[in-house]
Amino acid sequence: MIQLNCSCYVRYRYHIMSLEGKTAVVTGFGGGLGSAIAVSLAQAGCAIVGTDISRTETVQANIVKIQEISKHEPLFFECDLMDREAIQQMCQGIQKKIPEGVDILVNNAEKPVDSWDKEIAINLTAPFLMSKCLIPSMKKKGWGRIVNMSSTLGLTVAEKIVGYITTKTGLIGLTRSIALEGGPHGVTCNAICPYVVQTPYIIPFVEDLQKKTGKTKEAILEGIRESYPTKKFTTPNQIGDYVVFLCSPAANNMTGLATPMDGGFTMV
């Protein structure tokens, strides 16, 4: 029987997943998913730059949490991602604070079903503009990682959410285009496609189903969970850890992917 040296394994795992010396920008920093992604990246050694529309109590709590686990002081920028000029100004602010350029961009902010223009602006235009602003320094350094948060609904289809499906499908196309352009310069771009993740974002979705079906929140969530072949929800921490993997040396040659993290939902 092969005997594993645990200390060697830990050092090996740390080496392949370490992001020491890298700086990551995470949009939607105040949300449950953005928080988990930022924490996972900080635990891997990244300096974190968070962005959201305002400095809420949740944002402040996330900053404090990252301060506790990281030797790097997190930065935060308020930005309305529906405003092109505000995005440009924020990118200029990031470049002033980090003149060498950021290494990782996670386009995580998203707009719940509301209006076509707002969904297009936040779910698709903002990731395009953020990538356009930050990718030049990545190319110059010969290393960069962009991760876009899409959805299983970018791979499949459902009724009455045409804007959301359109933007999440478009985001996968954007991911592949950036991957093709960035590949020769050491820049990878991948999309993650979750289904239902239990964060505050799903509350409007569940409430809408409650009105339509008369079922309780618990019954709706249980029905969704049972539709997964694995019978388990994907957690925010699992998504955060997958982001770390996509940014790690182990994923150096992985680009242009749209990975479902949905308990097998899209295959049935």
PDB file of C-alpha atoms in Angstrom:
ATOM      1  CA  MET A   1       0.000   0.000   0.000  1.00  0.00           C
ATOM      2  CA  ILE A   2       1.274   3.478  -0.895  1.00  0.00           C
ATOM      3  CA  GLN A   3       1.836   5.634   2.166  1.00  0.00           C
ATOM      4  CA  LEU A   4       1.015   9.327   1.712  1.00  0.00           C
ATOM      5  CA  ASN A   5       3.015  11.928   3.550  1.00  0.00           C
ATOM      6  CA  CYS A   6       0.284  14.302   4.729  1.00  0.00           C
ATOM      7  CA  SER A   7       2.574  17.307   5.160  1.00  0.00           C
ATOM      8  CA  CYS A   8       3.881  16.853   1.597  1.00  0.00           C
ATOM      9  CA  TYR A   9       0.329  16.590   0.269  1.00  0.00           C
ATOM     10  CA  VAL A  10      -0.709  19.787   2.032  1.00  0.00           C
ATOM     11  CA  ARG A  11       2.316  21.627   0.639  1.00  0.00           C
ATOM     12  CA  TYR A  12       1.563  20.248  -2.846  1.00  0.00           C
ATOM     13  CA  ARG A  13      -2.112  21.272  -2.688  1.00  0.00           C
ATOM     14  CA  TYR A  14      -1.171  24.738  -1.419  1.00  0.00           C
ATOM     15  CA  HIS A  15       1.309  25.128  -4.269  1.00  0.00           C
ATOM     16  CA  ILE A  16      -1.144  24.279  -7.056  1.00  0.00           C
ATOM     17  CA  MET A  17      -3.958  26.420  -5.597  1.00  0.00           C
ATOM     18  CA  SER A  18      -1.926  29.338  -4.220  1.00  0.00           C
ATOM     19  CA  LEU A  19      -2.663  32.790  -5.625  1.00  0.00           C
ATOM     20  CA  GLU A  20      -0.128  34.680  -3.515  1.00  0.00           C
ATOM     21  CA  GLY A  21       0.881  37.943  -5.142  1.00  0.00           C
ATOM     22  CA  LYS A  22      -2.287  38.195  -7.253  1.00  0.00           C
ATOM     23  CA  THR A  23      -4.983  40.863  -7.035  1.00  0.00           C
ATOM     24  CA  ALA A  24      -8.624  40.058  -7.794  1.00  0.00           C
ATOM     25  CA  VAL A  25     -11.569  42.331  -8.577  1.00  0.00           C
ATOM     26  CA  VAL A  26     -14.956  40.875  -7.583  1.00  0.00           C
ATOM     27  CA  THR A  27     -18.154  42.624  -8.685  1.00  0.00           C
ATOM     28  CA  GLY A  28     -21.341  42.088  -6.721  1.00  0.00           C
ATOM     29  CA  PHE A  29     -19.152  42.021  -3.623  1.00  0.00           C
ATOM     30  CA  GLY A  30     -22.070  42.646  -1.265  1.00  0.00           C
ATOM     31  CA  GLY A  31     -24.051  39.574  -2.326  1.00  0.00           C
ATOM     32  CA  GLY A  32     -23.869  36.110  -0.807  1.00  0.00           C
ATOM     33  CA  LEU A  33     -22.100  34.673  -3.833  1.00  0.00           C
ATOM     34  CA  GLY A  34     -19.727  37.628  -4.228  1.00  0.00           C
ATOM     35  CA  SER A  35     -18.813  37.369  -0.559  1.00  0.00           C
ATOM     36  CA  ALA A  36     -18.033  33.645  -0.839  1.00  0.00           C
ATOM     37  CA  ILE A  37     -15.930  34.165  -3.976  1.00  0.00           C
ATOM     38  CA  ALA A  38     -13.960  37.017  -2.392  1.00  0.00           C
ATOM     39  CA  VAL A  39     -13.324  34.996   0.774  1.00  0.00           C
ATOM     40  CA  SER A  40     -12.149  31.952  -1.200  1.00  0.00           C
ATOM     41  CA  LEU A  41      -9.765  34.100  -3.237  1.00  0.00           C
ATOM     42  CA  ALA A  42      -8.475  35.820  -0.089  1.00  0.00           C
ATOM     43  CA  GLN A  43      -7.863  32.455   1.551  1.00  0.00           C
ATOM     44  CA  ALA A  44      -5.805  31.472  -1.495  1.00  0.00           C
ATOM     45  CA  GLY A  45      -3.614  34.537  -0.995  1.00  0.00           C
ATOM     46  CA  CYS A  46      -5.239  37.158  -3.247  1.00  0.00           C
ATOM     47  CA  ALA A  47      -5.526  40.822  -2.466  1.00  0.00           C
ATOM     48  CA  ILE A  48      -9.209  41.688  -2.941  1.00  0.00           C
ATOM     49  CA  VAL A  49     -10.874  44.635  -4.651  1.00  0.00           C
ATOM     50  CA  GLY A  50     -14.637  44.551  -4.145  1.00  0.00           C
ATOM     51  CA  THR A  51     -17.242  46.564  -6.020  1.00  0.00           C
ATOM     52  CA  ASP A  52     -20.954  47.076  -5.448  1.00  0.00           C
ATOM     53  CA  ILE A  53     -23.567  49.767  -5.855  1.00  0.00           C
ATOM     54  CA  SER A  54     -23.225  50.997  -2.251  1.00  0.00           C
ATOM     55  CA  ARG A  55     -21.287  50.350   0.945  1.00  0.00           C
ATOM     56  CA  THR A  56     -23.949  48.377   2.794  1.00  0.00           C
ATOM     57  CA  GLU A  57     -23.634  46.672   6.172  1.00  0.00           C
ATOM     58  CA  THR A  58     -23.090  43.412   4.292  1.00  0.00           C
ATOM     59  CA  VAL A  59     -20.247  44.958   2.312  1.00  0.00           C
ATOM     60  CA  GLN A  60     -18.642  46.228   5.517  1.00  0.00           C
ATOM     61  CA  ALA A  61     -19.029  42.805   7.142  1.00  0.00           C
ATOM     62  CA  ASN A  62     -17.350  41.202   4.122  1.00  0.00           C
ATOM     63  CA  ILE A  63     -14.452  43.662   4.357  1.00  0.00           C
ATOM     64  CA  VAL A  64     -13.970  42.846   8.040  1.00  0.00           C
ATOM     65  CA  LYS A  65     -14.093  39.104   7.326  1.00  0.00           C
ATOM     66  CA  ILE A  66     -11.440  39.388   4.627  1.00  0.00           C
ATOM     67  CA  GLN A  67      -9.264  41.520   6.909  1.00  0.00           C
ATOM     68  CA  GLU A  68      -9.350  38.677   9.428  1.00  0.00           C
ATOM     69  CA  ILE A  69      -8.172  35.989   6.995  1.00  0.00           C
ATOM     70  CA  SER A  70      -5.862  37.941   4.704  1.00  0.00           C
ATOM     71  CA  LYS A  71      -2.631  39.849   5.138  1.00  0.00           C
ATOM     72  CA  HIS A  72      -3.808  42.228   2.389  1.00  0.00           C
ATOM     73  CA  GLU A  73      -6.076  45.191   3.116  1.00  0.00           C
ATOM     74  CA  PRO A  74      -9.158  44.881   0.859  1.00  0.00           C
ATOM     75  CA  LEU A  75     -10.190  47.805  -1.311  1.00  0.00           C
ATOM     76  CA  PHE A  76     -13.804  48.718  -2.071  1.00  0.00           C
ATOM     77  CA  PHE A  77     -15.292  50.866  -4.828  1.00  0.00           C
ATOM     78  CA  GLU A  78     -18.911  51.980  -5.056  1.00  0.00           C
ATOM     79  CA  CYS A  79     -20.160  51.679  -8.623  1.00  0.00           C
ATOM     80  CA  ASP A  80     -23.507  51.524 -10.385  1.00  0.00           C
ATOM     81  CA  LEU A  81     -22.850  48.961 -13.108  1.00  0.00           C
ATOM     82  CA  MET A  82     -25.765  50.302 -15.144  1.00  0.00           C
ATOM     83  CA  ASP A  83     -23.748  53.500 -15.651  1.00  0.00           C
ATOM     84  CA  ARG A  84     -21.012  53.190 -18.317  1.00  0.00           C
ATOM     85  CA  GLU A  85     -19.263  56.357 -17.152  1.00  0.00           C
ATOM     86  CA  ALA A  86     -19.252  55.121 -13.543  1.00  0.00           C
ATOM     87  CA  ILE A  87     -17.608  51.866 -14.670  1.00  0.00           C
ATOM     88  CA  GLN A  88     -14.929  53.816 -16.530  1.00  0.00           C
ATOM     89  CA  GLN A  89     -14.269  56.024 -13.506  1.00  0.00           C
ATOM     90  CA  MET A  90     -14.057  52.997 -11.217  1.00  0.00           C
ATOM     91  CA  CYS A  91     -11.568  51.276 -13.514  1.00  0.00           C
ATOM     92  CA  GLN A  92      -9.447  54.424 -13.509  1.00  0.00           C
ATOM     93  CA  GLY A  93      -9.611  54.438  -9.709  1.00  0.00           C
ATOM     94  CA  ILE A  94      -8.508  50.805  -9.568  1.00  0.00           C
ATOM     95  CA  GLN A  95      -5.625  51.527 -11.934  1.00  0.00           C
ATOM     96  CA  LYS A  96      -4.466  54.428  -9.733  1.00  0.00           C
ATOM     97  CA  LYS A  97      -4.522  52.213  -6.633  1.00  0.00           C
ATOM     98  CA  ILE A  98      -2.944  49.241  -8.440  1.00  0.00           C
ATOM     99  CA  PRO A  99      -0.719  50.712 -11.170  1.00  0.00           C
ATOM    100  CA  GLU A 100       0.744  47.309 -12.017  1.00  0.00           C
ATOM    101  CA  GLY A 101      -2.768  46.131 -12.933  1.00  0.00           C
ATOM    102  CA  VAL A 102      -5.088  43.510 -11.482  1.00  0.00           C
ATOM    103  CA  ASP A 103      -4.611  39.836 -12.254  1.00  0.00           C
ATOM    104  CA  ILE A 104      -8.106  38.394 -11.812  1.00  0.00           C
ATOM    105  CA  LEU A 105     -11.579  39.702 -12.648  1.00  0.00           C
ATOM    106  CA  VAL A 106     -14.712  37.944 -11.442  1.00  0.00           C
ATOM    107  CA  ASN A 107     -17.840  39.346 -13.123  1.00  0.00           C
ATOM    108  CA  ASN A 108     -20.345  38.218 -10.529  1.00  0.00           C
ATOM    109  CA  ALA A 109     -22.856  41.069 -10.238  1.00  0.00           C
ATOM    110  CA  GLU A 110     -26.231  40.323 -11.779  1.00  0.00           C
ATOM    111  CA  LYS A 111     -29.661  41.889 -12.057  1.00  0.00           C
ATOM    112  CA  PRO A 112     -32.790  39.922 -11.082  1.00  0.00           C
ATOM    113  CA  VAL A 113     -35.674  39.765 -13.544  1.00  0.00           C
ATOM    114  CA  ASP A 114     -36.881  43.365 -13.759  1.00  0.00           C
ATOM    115  CA  SER A 115     -36.479  45.073 -17.120  1.00  0.00           C
ATOM    116  CA  TRP A 116     -34.733  44.252 -20.370  1.00  0.00           C
ATOM    117  CA  ASP A 117     -32.461  47.307 -20.333  1.00  0.00           C
ATOM    118  CA  LYS A 118     -31.325  46.801 -16.738  1.00  0.00           C
ATOM    119  CA  GLU A 119     -30.609  43.122 -17.256  1.00  0.00           C
ATOM    120  CA  ILE A 120     -28.624  43.796 -20.428  1.00  0.00           C
ATOM    121  CA  ALA A 121     -26.686  46.571 -18.676  1.00  0.00           C
ATOM    122  CA  ILE A 122     -25.636  44.630 -15.570  1.00  0.00           C
ATOM    123  CA  ASN A 123     -25.578  41.028 -16.764  1.00  0.00           C
ATOM    124  CA  LEU A 124     -23.850  41.580 -20.103  1.00  0.00           C
ATOM    125  CA  THR A 125     -22.647  45.125 -20.812  1.00  0.00           C
ATOM    126  CA  ALA A 126     -20.914  45.565 -17.438  1.00  0.00           C
ATOM    127  CA  PRO A 127     -18.845  42.345 -17.759  1.00  0.00           C
ATOM    128  CA  PHE A 128     -17.838  43.453 -21.279  1.00  0.00           C
ATOM    129  CA  LEU A 129     -16.767  46.911 -20.094  1.00  0.00           C
ATOM    130  CA  MET A 130     -14.976  45.602 -16.997  1.00  0.00           C
ATOM    131  CA  SER A 131     -13.081  43.071 -19.104  1.00  0.00           C
ATOM    132  CA  LYS A 132     -12.237  45.694 -21.733  1.00  0.00           C
ATOM    133  CA  CYS A 133     -10.856  48.015 -19.048  1.00  0.00           C
ATOM    134  CA  LEU A 134      -8.763  45.466 -17.158  1.00  0.00           C
ATOM    135  CA  ILE A 135      -7.541  42.995 -19.776  1.00  0.00           C
ATOM    136  CA  PRO A 136      -4.824  45.239 -21.296  1.00  0.00           C
ATOM    137  CA  SER A 137      -2.668  45.063 -18.139  1.00  0.00           C
ATOM    138  CA  MET A 138      -3.234  41.288 -17.986  1.00  0.00           C
ATOM    139  CA  LYS A 139      -1.983  40.939 -21.564  1.00  0.00           C
ATOM    140  CA  LYS A 140       1.005  43.136 -20.789  1.00  0.00           C
ATOM    141  CA  LYS A 141       1.965  40.911 -17.845  1.00  0.00           C
ATOM    142  CA  GLY A 142       1.301  37.738 -19.823  1.00  0.00           C
ATOM    143  CA  TRP A 143      -1.055  36.411 -17.153  1.00  0.00           C
ATOM    144  CA  GLY A 144      -4.699  37.007 -16.330  1.00  0.00           C
ATOM    145  CA  ARG A 145      -7.893  35.255 -15.304  1.00  0.00           C
ATOM    146  CA  ILE A 146     -11.453  36.354 -16.032  1.00  0.00           C
ATOM    147  CA  VAL A 147     -14.362  34.388 -14.581  1.00  0.00           C
ATOM    148  CA  ASN A 148     -17.922  35.228 -15.618  1.00  0.00           C
ATOM    149  CA  MET A 149     -20.898  34.140 -13.547  1.00  0.00           C
ATOM    150  CA  SER A 150     -23.440  32.821 -16.021  1.00  0.00           C
ATOM    151  CA  SER A 151     -26.215  30.309 -15.253  1.00  0.00           C
ATOM    152  CA  THR A 152     -27.635  26.969 -16.323  1.00  0.00           C
ATOM    153  CA  LEU A 153     -30.208  29.191 -18.042  1.00  0.00           C
ATOM    154  CA  GLY A 154     -27.403  30.288 -20.328  1.00  0.00           C
ATOM    155  CA  LEU A 155     -27.255  26.654 -21.452  1.00  0.00           C
ATOM    156  CA  THR A 156     -30.967  25.765 -21.406  1.00  0.00           C
ATOM    157  CA  VAL A 157     -34.238  27.679 -21.608  1.00  0.00           C
ATOM    158  CA  ALA A 158     -37.318  28.450 -19.516  1.00  0.00           C
ATOM    159  CA  GLU A 159     -40.489  30.484 -19.875  1.00  0.00           C
ATOM    160  CA  LYS A 160     -41.094  34.140 -18.986  1.00  0.00           C
ATOM    161  CA  ILE A 161     -37.501  35.166 -18.197  1.00  0.00           C
ATOM    162  CA  VAL A 162     -36.347  36.077 -21.679  1.00  0.00           C
ATOM    163  CA  GLY A 163     -34.062  38.897 -20.561  1.00  0.00           C
ATOM    164  CA  TYR A 164     -32.219  36.786 -18.028  1.00  0.00           C
ATOM    165  CA  ILE A 165     -31.775  33.882 -20.443  1.00  0.00           C
ATOM    166  CA  THR A 166     -30.621  36.194 -23.216  1.00  0.00           C
ATOM    167  CA  THR A 167     -27.997  37.891 -21.048  1.00  0.00           C
ATOM    168  CA  LYS A 168     -26.674  34.687 -19.500  1.00  0.00           C
ATOM    169  CA  THR A 169     -26.440  33.048 -22.939  1.00  0.00           C
ATOM    170  CA  GLY A 170     -24.705  36.139 -24.274  1.00  0.00           C
ATOM    171  CA  LEU A 171     -22.271  36.073 -21.366  1.00  0.00           C
ATOM    172  CA  ILE A 172     -21.124  32.599 -22.433  1.00  0.00           C
ATOM    173  CA  GLY A 173     -20.508  33.968 -25.934  1.00  0.00           C
ATOM    174  CA  LEU A 174     -18.530  36.860 -24.435  1.00  0.00           C
ATOM    175  CA  THR A 175     -16.535  34.364 -22.372  1.00  0.00           C
ATOM    176  CA  ARG A 176     -15.527  32.400 -25.459  1.00  0.00           C
ATOM    177  CA  SER A 177     -14.625  35.523 -27.406  1.00  0.00           C
ATOM    178  CA  ILE A 178     -12.373  36.806 -24.601  1.00  0.00           C
ATOM    179  CA  ALA A 179     -10.835  33.335 -24.245  1.00  0.00           C
ATOM    180  CA  LEU A 180      -9.950  33.316 -27.939  1.00  0.00           C
ATOM    181  CA  GLU A 181      -8.488  36.823 -27.847  1.00  0.00           C
ATOM    182  CA  GLY A 182      -6.646  36.376 -24.561  1.00  0.00           C
ATOM    183  CA  GLY A 183      -5.261  32.884 -25.137  1.00  0.00           C
ATOM    184  CA  PRO A 184      -2.033  33.891 -26.888  1.00  0.00           C
ATOM    185  CA  HIS A 185      -1.323  36.400 -24.089  1.00  0.00           C
ATOM    186  CA  GLY A 186      -1.678  34.067 -21.095  1.00  0.00           C
ATOM    187  CA  VAL A 187      -5.183  35.287 -20.268  1.00  0.00           C
ATOM    188  CA  THR A 188      -7.919  32.699 -19.717  1.00  0.00           C
ATOM    189  CA  CYS A 189     -11.649  33.336 -19.498  1.00  0.00           C
ATOM    190  CA  ASN A 190     -14.236  30.863 -18.227  1.00  0.00           C
ATOM    191  CA  ALA A 191     -17.888  30.941 -17.195  1.00  0.00           C
ATOM    192  CA  ILE A 192     -19.556  29.200 -14.262  1.00  0.00           C
ATOM    193  CA  CYS A 193     -23.182  28.138 -14.675  1.00  0.00           C
ATOM    194  CA  PRO A 194     -24.993  27.460 -11.378  1.00  0.00           C
ATOM    195  CA  TYR A 195     -28.692  26.725 -11.066  1.00  0.00           C
ATOM    196  CA  VAL A 196     -30.322  27.702  -7.765  1.00  0.00           C
ATOM    197  CA  VAL A 197     -27.817  28.725  -5.102  1.00  0.00           C
ATOM    198  CA  GLN A 198     -29.239  29.621  -1.697  1.00  0.00           C
ATOM    199  CA  THR A 199     -28.319  33.293  -1.462  1.00  0.00           C
ATOM    200  CA  PRO A 200     -30.537  36.385  -0.959  1.00  0.00           C
ATOM    201  CA  TYR A 201     -30.672  36.728  -4.759  1.00  0.00           C
ATOM    202  CA  ILE A 202     -33.111  33.815  -5.094  1.00  0.00           C
ATOM    203  CA  ILE A 203     -35.737  35.361  -2.787  1.00  0.00           C
ATOM    204  CA  PRO A 204     -37.657  37.174  -5.603  1.00  0.00           C
ATOM    205  CA  PHE A 205     -37.564  33.976  -7.677  1.00  0.00           C
ATOM    206  CA  VAL A 206     -38.983  31.903  -4.814  1.00  0.00           C
ATOM    207  CA  GLU A 207     -41.593  34.536  -3.940  1.00  0.00           C
ATOM    208  CA  ASP A 208     -42.792  34.539  -7.548  1.00  0.00           C
ATOM    209  CA  LEU A 209     -43.180  30.758  -7.445  1.00  0.00           C
ATOM    210  CA  GLN A 210     -45.071  31.056  -4.142  1.00  0.00           C
ATOM    211  CA  LYS A 211     -47.613  33.366  -5.788  1.00  0.00           C
ATOM    212  CA  LYS A 212     -48.016  31.044  -8.759  1.00  0.00           C
ATOM    213  CA  THR A 213     -48.206  27.761  -6.855  1.00  0.00           C
ATOM    214  CA  GLY A 214     -49.429  28.645  -3.363  1.00  0.00           C
ATOM    215  CA  LYS A 215     -46.610  26.504  -1.940  1.00  0.00           C
ATOM    216  CA  THR A 216     -44.410  27.473   0.970  1.00  0.00           C
ATOM    217  CA  LYS A 217     -40.822  28.630   0.489  1.00  0.00           C
ATOM    218  CA  GLU A 218     -39.588  25.404   2.071  1.00  0.00           C
ATOM    219  CA  ALA A 219     -41.693  23.250  -0.245  1.00  0.00           C
ATOM    220  CA  ILE A 220     -40.465  25.131  -3.322  1.00  0.00           C
ATOM    221  CA  LEU A 221     -36.808  24.791  -2.357  1.00  0.00           C
ATOM    222  CA  GLU A 222     -37.275  21.115  -1.540  1.00  0.00           C
ATOM    223  CA  GLY A 223     -38.873  20.536  -4.937  1.00  0.00           C
ATOM    224  CA  ILE A 224     -35.942  22.216  -6.652  1.00  0.00           C
ATOM    225  CA  ARG A 225     -33.448  20.212  -4.607  1.00  0.00           C
ATOM    226  CA  GLU A 226     -35.204  16.970  -5.488  1.00  0.00           C
ATOM    227  CA  SER A 227     -34.920  17.844  -9.191  1.00  0.00           C
ATOM    228  CA  TYR A 228     -31.128  17.597  -8.890  1.00  0.00           C
ATOM    229  CA  PRO A 229     -29.723  14.123  -9.614  1.00  0.00           C
ATOM    230  CA  THR A 230     -27.378  14.662  -6.652  1.00  0.00           C
ATOM    231  CA  LYS A 231     -30.267  15.861  -4.433  1.00  0.00           C
ATOM    232  CA  LYS A 232     -27.978  18.634  -3.183  1.00  0.00           C
ATOM    233  CA  PHE A 233     -27.747  22.367  -3.766  1.00  0.00           C
ATOM    234  CA  THR A 234     -24.462  23.857  -4.897  1.00  0.00           C
ATOM    235  CA  THR A 235     -23.169  26.092  -2.105  1.00  0.00           C
ATOM    236  CA  PRO A 236     -21.635  29.569  -2.484  1.00  0.00           C
ATOM    237  CA  ASN A 237     -18.401  28.237  -0.969  1.00  0.00           C
ATOM    238  CA  GLN A 238     -18.160  25.528  -3.634  1.00  0.00           C
ATOM    239  CA  ILE A 239     -18.483  28.164  -6.345  1.00  0.00           C
ATOM    240  CA  GLY A 240     -15.864  30.293  -4.609  1.00  0.00           C
ATOM    241  CA  ASP A 241     -13.477  27.349  -4.463  1.00  0.00           C
ATOM    242  CA  TYR A 242     -14.043  26.593  -8.156  1.00  0.00           C
ATOM    243  CA  VAL A 243     -13.190  30.201  -8.993  1.00  0.00           C
ATOM    244  CA  VAL A 244      -9.907  29.695  -7.113  1.00  0.00           C
ATOM    245  CA  PHE A 245      -9.251  26.531  -9.119  1.00  0.00           C
ATOM    246  CA  LEU A 246      -9.889  28.310 -12.435  1.00  0.00           C
ATOM    247  CA  CYS A 247      -7.381  30.976 -11.388  1.00  0.00           C
ATOM    248  CA  SER A 248      -4.768  28.501 -10.159  1.00  0.00           C
ATOM    249  CA  PRO A 249      -1.787  27.027 -12.044  1.00  0.00           C
ATOM    250  CA  ALA A 250      -3.737  23.751 -12.276  1.00  0.00           C
ATOM    251  CA  ALA A 251      -6.127  25.448 -14.747  1.00  0.00           C
ATOM    252  CA  ASN A 252      -3.502  27.184 -16.876  1.00  0.00           C
ATOM    253  CA  ASN A 253      -4.742  25.488 -20.053  1.00  0.00           C
ATOM    254  CA  MET A 254      -8.488  25.660 -19.354  1.00  0.00           C
ATOM    255  CA  THR A 255     -10.244  28.480 -21.194  1.00  0.00           C
ATOM    256  CA  GLY A 256     -13.523  29.178 -22.967  1.00  0.00           C
ATOM    257  CA  LEU A 257     -15.442  26.780 -20.721  1.00  0.00           C
ATOM    258  CA  ALA A 258     -19.020  27.159 -19.482  1.00  0.00           C
ATOM    259  CA  THR A 259     -19.145  24.790 -16.505  1.00  0.00           C
ATOM    260  CA  PRO A 260     -22.506  23.759 -15.006  1.00  0.00           C
ATOM    261  CA  MET A 261     -22.449  23.618 -11.197  1.00  0.00           C
ATOM    262  CA  ASP A 262     -25.981  22.363 -10.812  1.00  0.00           C
ATOM    263  CA  GLY A 263     -25.951  18.866  -9.300  1.00  0.00           C
ATOM    264  CA  GLY A 264     -26.461  17.395 -12.761  1.00  0.00           C
ATOM    265  CA  PHE A 265     -29.650  19.376 -13.459  1.00  0.00           C
ATOM    266  CA  THR A 266     -28.775  20.281 -17.045  1.00  0.00           C
ATOM    267  CA  MET A 267     -28.130  16.679 -18.055  1.00  0.00           C
ATOM    268  CA  VAL A 268     -31.634  15.375 -17.252  1.00  0.00           C
TER     269      VAL A 268
END
